[in-house]
Coordinates of C-alpha atoms (C1' of nucleotides) in Angstrom, one line a residue:
Chain A
M1 CA 106.3 -32.4 -48.9
A2 CA 107.6 -34.9 -51.3
Y3 CA 104.2 -36.6 -51.5
N4 CA 100.8 -36.1 -50.0
K5 CA 100.1 -39.1 -47.9
K6 CA 96.7 -38.1 -46.8
E7 CA 95.0 -40.6 -49.0
E8 CA 96.7 -43.5 -47.4
F9 CA 94.5 -43.3 -44.3
T10 CA 90.9 -44.6 -44.0
Q11 CA 88.0 -42.5 -45.2
K12 CA 86.8 -42.0 -41.6
E13 CA 90.2 -40.7 -40.5
Q14 CA 90.2 -38.4 -43.5
D15 CA 86.7 -37.1 -42.8
L16 CA 87.3 -36.5 -39.1
A17 CA 90.5 -34.6 -40.0
A18 CA 88.7 -32.6 -42.7
F19 CA 86.1 -31.5 -40.2
A20 CA 88.7 -30.6 -37.6
K21 CA 90.7 -28.8 -40.2
A22 CA 87.7 -26.6 -41.1
M23 CA 87.5 -25.6 -37.4
S24 CA 91.4 -25.2 -37.1
H25 CA 91.4 -21.4 -37.4
P26 CA 90.1 -18.9 -34.8
A27 CA 88.4 -16.8 -37.5
R28 CA 86.3 -19.8 -38.5
I29 CA 85.5 -20.7 -34.9
A30 CA 84.4 -17.2 -34.5
I31 CA 82.2 -17.3 -37.6
L32 CA 80.7 -20.6 -36.5
K33 CA 79.9 -19.0 -33.1
V34 CA 78.1 -16.1 -34.7
L35 CA 76.1 -18.4 -36.8
A36 CA 75.2 -20.7 -33.9
Q37 CA 73.9 -17.8 -32.1
R38 CA 71.9 -16.2 -34.8
N39 CA 70.7 -19.1 -36.8
E40 CA 71.3 -17.1 -40.0
C41 CA 73.7 -14.3 -40.8
I42 CA 74.5 -12.1 -43.8
C43 CA 78.1 -12.2 -44.9
G44 CA 78.5 -8.4 -44.2
E45 CA 77.6 -8.7 -40.6
I46 CA 80.3 -11.3 -40.2
V47 CA 82.8 -9.1 -41.9
D48 CA 81.9 -6.3 -39.4
L49 CA 82.5 -8.6 -36.5
L50 CA 85.9 -9.9 -37.5
P51 CA 89.3 -8.2 -37.8
L52 CA 89.8 -9.3 -41.3
A53 CA 89.3 -8.0 -44.8
Q54 CA 86.1 -8.9 -46.6
S55 CA 87.9 -11.0 -49.1
T56 CA 89.5 -13.0 -46.3
V57 CA 86.2 -13.6 -44.5
S58 CA 84.7 -14.7 -47.8
Q59 CA 87.5 -17.2 -48.2
H60 CA 86.9 -18.6 -44.7
L61 CA 83.2 -18.9 -45.4
K62 CA 84.0 -20.7 -48.6
E63 CA 86.1 -23.2 -46.7
L64 CA 83.4 -23.8 -44.1
K65 CA 80.9 -24.3 -46.9
T66 CA 83.1 -26.6 -48.8
A67 CA 83.8 -28.7 -45.8
G68 CA 80.1 -28.9 -45.2
L69 CA 79.9 -27.2 -41.9
I70 CA 77.7 -24.4 -43.1
S71 CA 75.3 -23.8 -45.9
G72 CA 74.7 -20.6 -47.8
S73 CA 72.1 -19.2 -50.1
I74 CA 71.9 -16.1 -52.1
D75 CA 69.4 -13.6 -50.8
G76 CA 69.2 -10.8 -53.3
P77 CA 72.6 -9.0 -53.5
R78 CA 73.5 -10.6 -50.2
S79 CA 74.6 -14.0 -49.1
C80 CA 72.9 -15.7 -46.1
Y81 CA 74.8 -18.4 -44.2
C82 CA 73.9 -20.8 -41.4
I83 CA 75.2 -23.8 -39.7
D84 CA 74.6 -27.3 -40.9
W85 CA 73.6 -28.9 -37.6
K86 CA 73.4 -32.4 -39.1
A87 CA 77.1 -32.2 -40.0
F88 CA 78.0 -31.3 -36.4
E89 CA 76.0 -34.0 -35.0
K90 CA 77.7 -36.5 -37.2
F91 CA 81.1 -35.2 -36.3
N92 CA 80.2 -35.1 -32.6
N93 CA 79.1 -38.9 -32.8
E94 CA 82.3 -39.9 -34.6
F95 CA 84.4 -37.9 -32.2
N96 CA 82.7 -39.3 -29.1
F97 CA 82.8 -42.9 -30.5
L98 CA 86.6 -42.5 -31.0
F99 CA 87.6 -40.6 -27.9
T100 CA 85.0 -40.9 -25.2
K101 CA 83.5 -44.4 -25.5
L102 CA 86.8 -46.1 -25.4
K103 CA 87.9 -44.2 -22.3
V104 CA 85.9 -46.4 -20.1
N105 CA 88.3 -49.4 -20.7
N106 CA 91.4 -47.4 -20.1
E107 CA 91.2 -45.2 -17.0
K108 CA 94.7 -45.7 -15.7
A109 CA 97.1 -43.6 -17.8
C110 CA 100.7 -44.8 -17.9
C111 CA 102.3 -41.4 -18.6
Chain B
M1 CA 100.2 -13.8 -45.2
A2 CA 101.2 -10.3 -44.5
Y3 CA 100.3 -10.5 -40.9
N4 CA 99.2 -13.3 -38.6
K5 CA 95.9 -12.2 -37.2
K6 CA 95.3 -15.2 -35.0
E7 CA 96.0 -13.2 -31.9
E8 CA 93.1 -10.9 -32.5
F9 CA 90.6 -13.4 -31.6
T10 CA 89.5 -14.4 -28.1
Q11 CA 91.6 -16.9 -26.1
K12 CA 88.7 -19.4 -26.2
E13 CA 88.5 -19.1 -29.9
Q14 CA 92.2 -19.7 -30.3
D15 CA 92.2 -22.7 -27.8
L16 CA 89.4 -24.4 -29.7
A17 CA 91.1 -23.8 -33.0
A18 CA 94.4 -25.1 -31.7
F19 CA 92.7 -28.2 -30.4
A20 CA 90.9 -28.7 -33.8
K21 CA 94.3 -28.0 -35.6
A22 CA 96.0 -30.8 -33.7
M23 CA 93.4 -33.1 -35.0
S24 CA 93.4 -31.8 -38.5
H25 CA 95.5 -34.4 -40.1
P26 CA 94.5 -38.1 -40.8
A27 CA 97.9 -39.3 -39.4
R28 CA 97.2 -37.6 -36.1
I29 CA 93.7 -38.9 -36.0
A30 CA 95.1 -42.3 -36.6
I31 CA 97.6 -41.9 -33.8
L32 CA 95.0 -40.8 -31.4
K33 CA 92.8 -43.8 -32.3
V34 CA 95.6 -46.2 -31.6
L35 CA 96.3 -44.4 -28.2
A36 CA 92.6 -44.5 -27.4
Q37 CA 92.4 -48.2 -27.9
R38 CA 95.6 -49.2 -26.2
N39 CA 95.8 -46.7 -23.3
E40 CA 99.5 -46.6 -23.9
C41 CA 101.7 -47.1 -26.9
I42 CA 105.4 -47.1 -27.8
C43 CA 106.4 -44.7 -30.6
G44 CA 107.8 -47.6 -32.6
E45 CA 104.5 -49.4 -32.7
I46 CA 102.8 -46.3 -34.0
V47 CA 105.5 -46.0 -36.7
D48 CA 104.8 -49.6 -37.8
L49 CA 101.1 -48.9 -38.1
L50 CA 101.4 -45.7 -40.2
P51 CA 102.5 -45.3 -43.8
L52 CA 104.9 -42.6 -42.8
A53 CA 108.6 -42.3 -42.0
Q54 CA 109.8 -42.5 -38.4
S55 CA 110.8 -38.8 -38.4
T56 CA 107.4 -37.8 -39.7
V57 CA 105.5 -39.8 -37.1
S58 CA 107.8 -38.3 -34.4
Q59 CA 106.9 -34.8 -35.7
H60 CA 103.2 -35.5 -35.5
L61 CA 103.6 -36.9 -32.0
K62 CA 105.3 -33.8 -31.1
E63 CA 102.6 -31.6 -32.3
L64 CA 99.9 -33.6 -30.5
K65 CA 102.0 -33.3 -27.3
T66 CA 102.6 -29.6 -27.6
A67 CA 98.9 -29.1 -28.2
G68 CA 98.2 -31.0 -25.0
L69 CA 96.2 -33.9 -26.5
I70 CA 98.7 -36.5 -25.5
S71 CA 101.4 -37.0 -22.9
G72 CA 104.6 -38.9 -23.2
S73 CA 107.2 -40.3 -21.0
I74 CA 110.6 -41.9 -21.7
D75 CA 110.7 -45.6 -21.0
G76 CA 114.3 -46.7 -21.4
P77 CA 115.4 -46.1 -25.0
R78 CA 111.7 -45.9 -26.0
S79 CA 109.0 -43.3 -25.6
C80 CA 105.6 -44.2 -24.3
Y81 CA 102.6 -42.1 -25.2
C82 CA 99.0 -41.8 -24.1
I83 CA 96.0 -39.7 -24.5
D84 CA 95.3 -36.8 -22.1
W85 CA 91.6 -37.6 -21.5
K86 CA 91.1 -34.4 -19.5
A87 CA 92.1 -32.3 -22.5
F88 CA 89.5 -34.1 -24.6
E89 CA 86.8 -33.7 -22.0
K90 CA 87.6 -29.9 -21.9
F91 CA 87.4 -29.7 -25.6
N92 CA 84.2 -31.7 -25.8
N93 CA 82.6 -29.4 -23.3
E94 CA 83.6 -26.3 -25.1
F95 CA 82.5 -27.7 -28.4
N96 CA 79.1 -28.8 -27.1
F97 CA 78.6 -25.5 -25.4
L98 CA 79.2 -23.7 -28.7
F99 CA 77.6 -25.9 -31.2
T100 CA 75.0 -28.1 -29.6
K101 CA 73.5 -26.2 -26.6
L102 CA 72.6 -23.2 -28.9
K103 CA 71.0 -25.4 -31.4
V104 CA 67.8 -25.7 -29.2
N105 CA 67.0 -22.1 -29.9
N106 CA 67.5 -22.3 -33.6
E107 CA 65.9 -25.4 -35.2
K108 CA 64.6 -23.8 -38.4
A109 CA 67.4 -23.3 -40.7
C110 CA 67.1 -20.5 -43.3
C111 CA 69.4 -21.9 -46.0
Chain C
dA1 C1' 70.9 3.0 -68.4
dT2 C1' 73.7 4.1 -64.6
dC3 C1' 75.2 4.0 -59.9
dT4 C1' 75.5 1.8 -55.6
dT5 C1' 76.0 -2.1 -52.6
dA6 C1' 77.3 -6.7 -51.3
dT7 C1' 79.9 -10.5 -52.2
dA8 C1' 82.9 -13.7 -54.8
dT9 C1' 87.1 -14.5 -57.1
dC10 C1' 91.9 -13.7 -58.8
dG11 C1' 96.7 -12.9 -58.2
dC12 C1' 100.2 -12.5 -55.3
dA13 C1' 103.3 -12.5 -51.0
dA14 C1' 104.4 -14.4 -46.8
dA15 C1' 103.8 -17.9 -43.3
dT16 C1' 103.0 -22.7 -42.0
dA17 C1' 102.7 -27.5 -42.6
dT18 C1' 104.1 -32.0 -44.4
dA19 C1' 107.5 -35.3 -45.5
dC20 C1' 111.9 -37.4 -45.8
dG21 C1' 116.8 -38.6 -45.1
dA22 C1' 120.7 -37.8 -42.3
dT23 C1' 122.3 -37.0 -38.0
dT24 C1' 122.4 -36.9 -33.1
dA25 C1' 121.4 -38.6 -28.4
dA26 C1' 120.6 -41.8 -25.0
dT27 C1' 119.9 -46.3 -23.3
dA28 C1' 120.5 -51.3 -23.5
dA29 C1' 123.0 -55.3 -24.9
dA30 C1' 127.4 -57.5 -26.1
Chain D
dT1 C1' 134.0 -50.0 -24.2
dT2 C1' 131.8 -50.9 -28.4
dT3 C1' 127.7 -51.8 -30.8
dA4 C1' 122.8 -51.9 -31.7
dT5 C1' 118.3 -50.0 -31.0
dT6 C1' 115.0 -46.3 -30.4
dA7 C1' 113.5 -41.9 -30.9
dA8 C1' 114.2 -36.8 -31.4
dT9 C1' 116.0 -33.2 -34.1
dC10 C1' 118.0 -30.8 -38.1
dG11 C1' 118.0 -29.4 -42.9
dT12 C1' 115.6 -29.0 -46.9
dA13 C1' 112.1 -29.4 -50.7
dT14 C1' 107.6 -28.9 -51.7
dA15 C1' 102.6 -28.1 -50.7
dT16 C1' 99.2 -25.6 -48.4
dT17 C1' 97.2 -21.8 -45.9
dT18 C1' 96.5 -17.1 -44.7
dG19 C1' 95.7 -12.4 -45.9
dC20 C1' 95.1 -8.5 -48.7
dG21 C1' 94.0 -5.4 -52.6
dA22 C1' 92.1 -5.3 -57.0
dT23 C1' 88.8 -6.8 -60.0
dA24 C1' 84.5 -9.1 -61.4
dT25 C1' 79.7 -10.1 -60.7
dA26 C1' 75.1 -9.5 -59.8
dA27 C1' 71.1 -7.4 -57.9
dG28 C1' 68.7 -3.3 -56.2
dA29 C1' 68.2 1.8 -56.4
dT30 C1' 68.1 6.1 -58.9

DNA sequence: ATCTTATATCGCAAATATACGATTAATAAA
DNA sequence: TTTATTAATCGTATATTTGCGATATAAGAT
């Protein structure tokens, strides 16, 4: 694109979009699912569960971490990851505020 | 990428990812916000509210419509759009099922 | 000290997404 | 019928994402 216009939107809009973006790939949904079920998980186990190369999984993990959806710590030669529940709660609140609360006023759809 | 591996994930994972993807740009969040507040909205009004060209807004609207987050109908020479609340409800349920329900079992984070 | 194991990072190719101007299509107004 | 208005689509440039193999890094095992 000629210019990147993302900065011209409000911070909340950007934050919500960034969170959604982190979840916008099935591989990352799958990773989050595993982490949600196990509380903690070693990178290698995730690699075994996904149909992707190790380097690709590592990249997805990095994206999730950068976006703040998960946290990770080094555990000897391994890396342990888990979900940042607080971030999810925050997103869920924002999301519901935008798209559920307002629904009450507008039941009758026009189209 | 050499190959698109998205199809190798479960349908639910793909669906959730597709929904998140539709919300993964601040412009589309902004559009959804407007529609949530107004119940219905003409394309032109949205164009006026966003810092983007008409063709770009139209493209974003198309993406939202294709992903099923909004519906639209032609109203004379204009197009009227509104949120598909059912789709949001479905997404919210899936999302909560994955990322909130399971939280109860796993309060103690490791990292 | 060397070897193994686990993970992150780099470099690259291919696929997608973003943005715009120009054009088209379709209705309303004159 | 001609003209204006509204919105969709096309073509194109650029940016970003996805994916992999190869390489680097770092800790544990021998």
